[in-house]
Amino acid sequence: MRWDVGIDLGTDYVRMAEYREGATLEEAARMAFREGGDMPICCGDAAARIDGRACAGVEVCRPMRDGVLESNFYADRMFRWLFERMGFISRRKRFGAMIACAPFARPVQQEALMAAAMDAGAGEAALVRADAAAAIGAGLDLAAPEGKLLVDIGAGKISCTLFTLGRVAAFGYVPYGMNRIDERIQRIVRAESGYRIGMNSAREIKNTLGTALPERAPADVIMHMTGFGMESRMPEAFDVETAPVLRACEEVVSEIAGLCAHVASLAPEELSADLNDAGAVLVGGGAEMPGMDKRIGDTLGIPCRVADAPGKCAVRGLVEIMRSPDRYE
């Protein structure tokens, strides 16, 4: 079976690639539904723009949560929108869809993901480990006997995998992603400053003030934000200091560093020696947090680098697998 389309459906973004064209689409993994409706009124970036701003009777939904499928129905509608947008359904031809899946997803979630793709119009569907696809997209040769350590830091999932000879030698994950930092920033701002802010505002604060190296962060930086005052019950402008944001980031970053140290400790002796030379590779949108590569490298005592366009590594890997199926069978 020739695979015509590859899909990396994540918690925050969905990326899609065609066999001939390569990566062709990147949109927010959102859909907006009217109350009681079974078809979305808008999807992708259009739905993301009204997330947190939707009027009564309109709900913005995500098919994925914490890296795994949350709703079969939402996944079916997302795949249908993707296939129609790329013109696969209008061509009325049988096509195969290859989907990146979190390596810790349960079998029932894996089967539901494939069923949703086929219900949406795909003739065949197959799953690929998201960490393996990202490793291939980052330029790693998984078939080599040398150990390759990949750290996938996404919005909804964080995993660390040691590959060798095309197999997994050691693996570990935490059941959440970098969105956990946004949630903690929301709680801290509400508890300590008395303001309610949305997830988009919390993400903006994280991207501006957050770092994986708190000891190097400037302590006198202040960010101006607008939120809903809990006492005045009115919108107000307020200042966000660096210290509480660093505290929210450190709780998650320390978990990531500990996860990588645990997986490295499980490596056989010869593979451990390989890591001293090859180092670790970071992929996923969270890898772009300032200082993340140095923090993990210092924890493991090995070189560490961030892949080019780390958020797009998985979809690039799917393109490579589609074009060379025998090599990655």
XYZ file of C-alpha atoms in Angstrom:
329
model
C 0.000 0.000 0.000
C 1.334 3.432 -0.945
C 0.685 6.066 1.680
C -0.550 9.315 0.146
C -0.857 11.547 3.184
C 0.889 11.877 6.538
C -0.736 13.574 9.533
C 0.832 14.749 12.773
C -2.191 15.518 14.953
C -0.980 17.169 18.122
C -2.590 18.864 21.090
C -1.999 22.397 19.780
C -1.233 21.977 16.068
C -2.027 19.617 13.222
C 0.486 19.260 10.402
C -0.158 17.409 7.159
C 2.035 16.269 4.270
C 1.431 14.773 0.823
C 3.498 12.085 -0.851
C 4.620 14.331 -3.717
C 4.389 17.827 -2.252
C 5.871 17.181 1.189
C 4.649 19.170 4.195
C 1.781 21.328 2.952
C -0.370 22.345 5.924
C 0.095 23.598 9.484
C -2.944 24.803 11.424
C -4.158 24.989 15.000
C -5.816 21.731 16.124
C -9.111 23.438 16.992
C -12.720 23.180 15.869
C -15.676 25.399 16.762
C -19.134 23.858 17.129
C -22.544 25.380 17.735
C -24.421 23.884 20.650
C -26.169 20.733 19.449
C -24.435 20.812 16.056
C -22.473 17.888 14.628
C -20.477 19.813 11.996
C -17.877 22.462 12.858
C -18.560 26.056 11.865
C -14.806 26.623 11.458
C -11.564 24.727 11.992
C -7.845 25.335 12.329
C -6.500 28.855 12.816
C -9.974 30.352 12.361
C -11.249 28.355 15.359
C -8.122 29.202 17.382
C -8.813 32.921 16.949
C -12.133 32.586 18.772
C -10.811 30.223 21.464
C -11.599 31.969 24.738
C -13.681 34.572 22.887
C -16.570 32.399 21.681
C -20.106 33.674 22.255
C -22.836 31.735 24.055
C -23.773 28.524 22.293
C -20.364 28.099 20.582
C -17.665 25.787 21.914
C -14.050 25.453 20.722
C -12.805 21.843 20.978
C -9.574 19.845 20.516
C -9.429 16.224 19.333
C -6.286 15.547 21.414
C -5.474 16.138 25.059
C -2.136 15.388 26.730
C -0.903 13.807 23.505
C -3.643 11.169 23.147
C -7.075 11.029 21.570
C -9.771 12.633 23.707
C -12.797 12.322 21.391
C -13.437 9.980 18.455
C -16.102 12.351 17.154
C -13.795 15.393 17.138
C -11.009 13.363 15.504
C -13.388 12.212 12.752
C -14.418 15.815 12.038
C -10.814 17.016 12.083
C -9.694 14.345 9.608
C -12.712 15.072 7.388
C -11.815 18.762 7.330
C -8.178 17.970 6.514
C -9.042 15.559 3.682
C -11.566 17.961 2.156
C -9.173 20.906 2.374
C -6.415 18.960 0.633
C -8.854 17.731 -2.017
C -8.524 14.011 -1.310
C -12.250 13.364 -0.928
C -13.220 15.369 -4.026
C -10.846 13.289 -6.169
C -12.889 10.200 -5.292
C -9.853 7.936 -5.159
C -8.714 5.464 -2.552
C -5.877 6.910 -0.481
C -3.836 5.800 2.502
C -3.240 7.931 5.592
C -0.231 7.556 7.877
C -0.709 9.103 11.332
C 1.847 9.933 14.012
C 0.718 8.547 17.363
C 2.053 9.053 20.880
C 4.099 5.978 21.863
C 2.286 5.708 25.205
C -1.241 5.731 23.707
C -3.340 2.752 24.777
C -4.450 0.198 22.139
C -8.057 1.389 22.288
C -6.907 4.952 21.582
C -4.744 3.770 18.698
C -7.617 1.826 17.134
C -9.973 4.779 17.569
C -7.497 7.089 15.809
C -7.263 4.785 12.786
C -11.029 4.248 12.724
C -11.627 8.011 12.758
C -9.323 8.482 9.755
C -11.051 5.743 7.764
C -14.530 6.956 8.707
C -13.482 10.383 7.414
C -12.628 8.968 3.982
C -9.234 7.243 4.068
C -9.112 3.832 2.426
C -6.334 2.607 4.719
C -4.771 4.008 7.880
C -1.569 3.178 9.746
C 0.108 4.519 12.859
C 3.751 5.490 13.334
C 5.385 6.221 16.680
C 5.558 10.008 16.909
C 9.029 9.889 18.477
C 10.357 7.665 15.670
C 8.898 9.939 12.989
C 10.390 12.990 14.733
C 13.782 11.299 14.994
C 13.777 10.579 11.255
C 12.670 14.148 10.551
C 15.538 15.420 12.714
C 18.013 13.539 10.511
C 18.832 10.636 12.834
C 19.663 7.239 11.350
C 17.596 4.926 13.517
C 18.903 1.793 11.818
C 22.474 2.497 12.913
C 23.923 0.402 15.770
C 24.920 3.555 17.663
C 22.487 4.847 20.272
C 20.327 7.871 19.403
C 18.655 9.755 22.260
C 15.611 11.794 21.284
C 13.667 14.081 23.637
C 10.214 15.032 22.310
C 8.886 18.105 24.154
C 5.421 18.897 22.846
C 2.463 20.925 24.039
C 0.594 17.797 25.147
C 3.259 15.111 25.491
C 6.855 14.789 26.678
C 8.854 11.637 26.021
C 12.456 10.486 25.926
C 13.499 7.565 23.706
C 16.786 5.792 23.117
C 16.923 4.145 19.665
C 19.383 1.602 18.289
C 19.254 -0.782 15.309
C 15.753 0.420 14.465
C 14.394 -0.549 17.886
C 13.667 1.137 21.199
C 16.333 0.402 23.814
C 14.857 2.600 26.572
C 11.804 4.816 26.853
C 10.056 7.068 29.343
C 7.386 9.769 29.358
C 5.433 12.144 31.559
C 1.632 12.281 31.122
C 1.456 15.965 30.172
C 3.186 18.537 28.011
C 4.361 22.142 28.062
C 0.743 23.300 28.295
C 1.028 22.388 31.977
C 3.185 25.506 32.401
C 0.404 27.670 30.925
C -2.102 26.178 33.380
C 0.218 26.834 36.326
C 0.809 30.420 35.221
C -2.962 30.921 35.140
C -3.305 29.598 38.685
C -0.365 31.639 39.998
C -1.642 34.896 38.466
C -5.091 34.263 39.906
C -3.872 33.284 43.389
C -1.059 35.829 43.827
C -2.204 38.787 41.729
C -5.966 38.377 41.767
C -6.501 38.358 37.997
C -8.030 35.826 35.632
C -6.284 35.336 32.293
C -6.864 32.963 29.390
C -4.603 30.207 28.067
C -3.424 32.394 25.177
C -2.316 35.120 27.606
C -0.595 32.540 29.819
C 1.239 31.159 26.784
C 2.363 34.665 25.845
C 3.727 35.164 29.365
C 5.561 31.819 29.190
C 7.107 32.613 25.801
C 8.241 36.057 26.967
C 9.502 35.404 30.508
C 9.962 31.634 30.678
C 13.343 29.896 30.558
C 14.818 26.539 31.477
C 17.746 28.253 33.247
C 16.193 30.319 36.040
C 19.566 31.268 37.537
C 20.427 33.149 34.328
C 17.090 34.932 33.945
C 17.014 38.680 34.673
C 15.086 39.309 37.881
C 13.947 42.872 37.100
C 11.888 42.199 33.949
C 8.182 43.071 34.170
C 5.534 42.241 31.566
C 2.401 44.346 31.158
C -0.805 42.304 30.745
C -4.567 42.772 30.882
C -6.855 40.488 32.850
C -10.144 40.288 34.687
C -9.791 41.658 38.222
C -11.312 39.299 40.770
C -11.912 42.112 43.272
C -13.132 44.874 40.955
C -14.961 42.465 38.598
C -13.669 44.602 35.726
C -10.898 44.308 33.099
C -7.680 45.821 34.398
C -4.032 46.202 33.396
C -1.455 44.658 35.705
C 2.220 43.679 35.788
C 3.642 40.155 35.769
C 7.009 39.641 37.433
C 9.602 37.089 36.381
C 9.863 35.077 39.609
C 6.416 33.374 39.591
C 6.776 32.506 35.893
C 10.178 30.916 36.512
C 8.638 28.959 39.368
C 5.917 27.587 37.086
C 8.482 26.668 34.406
C 10.904 25.035 36.844
C 8.330 22.511 38.065
C 7.956 21.114 34.535
C 11.543 21.579 33.321
C 12.926 19.697 36.315
C 10.562 16.810 35.477
C 11.876 16.753 31.905
C 15.499 16.740 33.067
C 14.759 13.946 35.543
C 12.988 11.917 32.837
C 15.997 12.193 30.514
C 18.371 11.156 33.308
C 16.188 8.119 34.080
C 16.077 6.946 30.446
C 19.851 7.463 30.054
C 20.438 5.380 33.183
C 18.582 2.471 31.552
C 20.919 2.405 28.536
C 23.334 -0.530 28.156
C 27.013 0.321 28.678
C 27.982 0.509 24.995
C 25.025 2.739 24.148
C 25.929 5.015 27.047
C 29.356 5.423 25.490
C 27.713 6.341 22.160
C 25.755 9.119 23.844
C 28.964 10.810 24.955
C 29.751 11.357 21.271
C 26.320 11.640 19.643
C 24.554 13.508 22.445
C 20.831 14.122 22.618
C 18.473 15.775 20.127
C 15.467 17.861 21.185
C 12.322 18.044 19.046
C 8.835 19.455 19.586
C 7.719 23.039 20.093
C 8.807 23.035 23.749
C 12.418 22.457 22.691
C 12.550 26.141 21.692
C 12.268 27.336 25.288
C 15.447 29.318 26.005
C 18.107 27.227 27.732
C 16.300 23.885 27.359
C 19.159 22.234 25.441
C 21.773 23.393 27.967
C 19.643 22.321 30.943
C 19.212 18.776 29.609
C 22.824 18.607 28.414
C 24.122 19.641 31.828
C 21.856 17.107 33.552
C 23.071 14.238 31.367
C 26.644 15.430 30.984
C 26.515 14.986 27.201
C 26.151 17.328 24.196
C 22.584 18.371 23.443
C 21.160 20.220 20.440
C 17.794 21.422 19.197
C 16.746 20.089 15.778
C 16.000 22.492 12.938
C 12.344 23.620 13.130
C 11.772 21.174 16.004
C 7.984 21.385 15.879
C 7.916 20.130 12.289
C 10.235 17.141 12.704
C 7.422 14.586 12.968
C 5.716 15.620 9.729
C 9.095 15.698 7.947
C 9.711 12.183 9.197
C 6.316 11.052 7.869
C 7.263 12.362 4.438
C 10.498 10.355 4.520
C 8.643 7.201 5.608
C 6.002 7.621 2.876
C 8.677 7.999 0.216
C 10.805 5.076 1.465
C 8.300 2.591 2.971
C 10.545 -0.468 2.535
C 13.374 1.139 4.456
C 11.162 1.834 7.472
C 8.916 -1.192 7.335
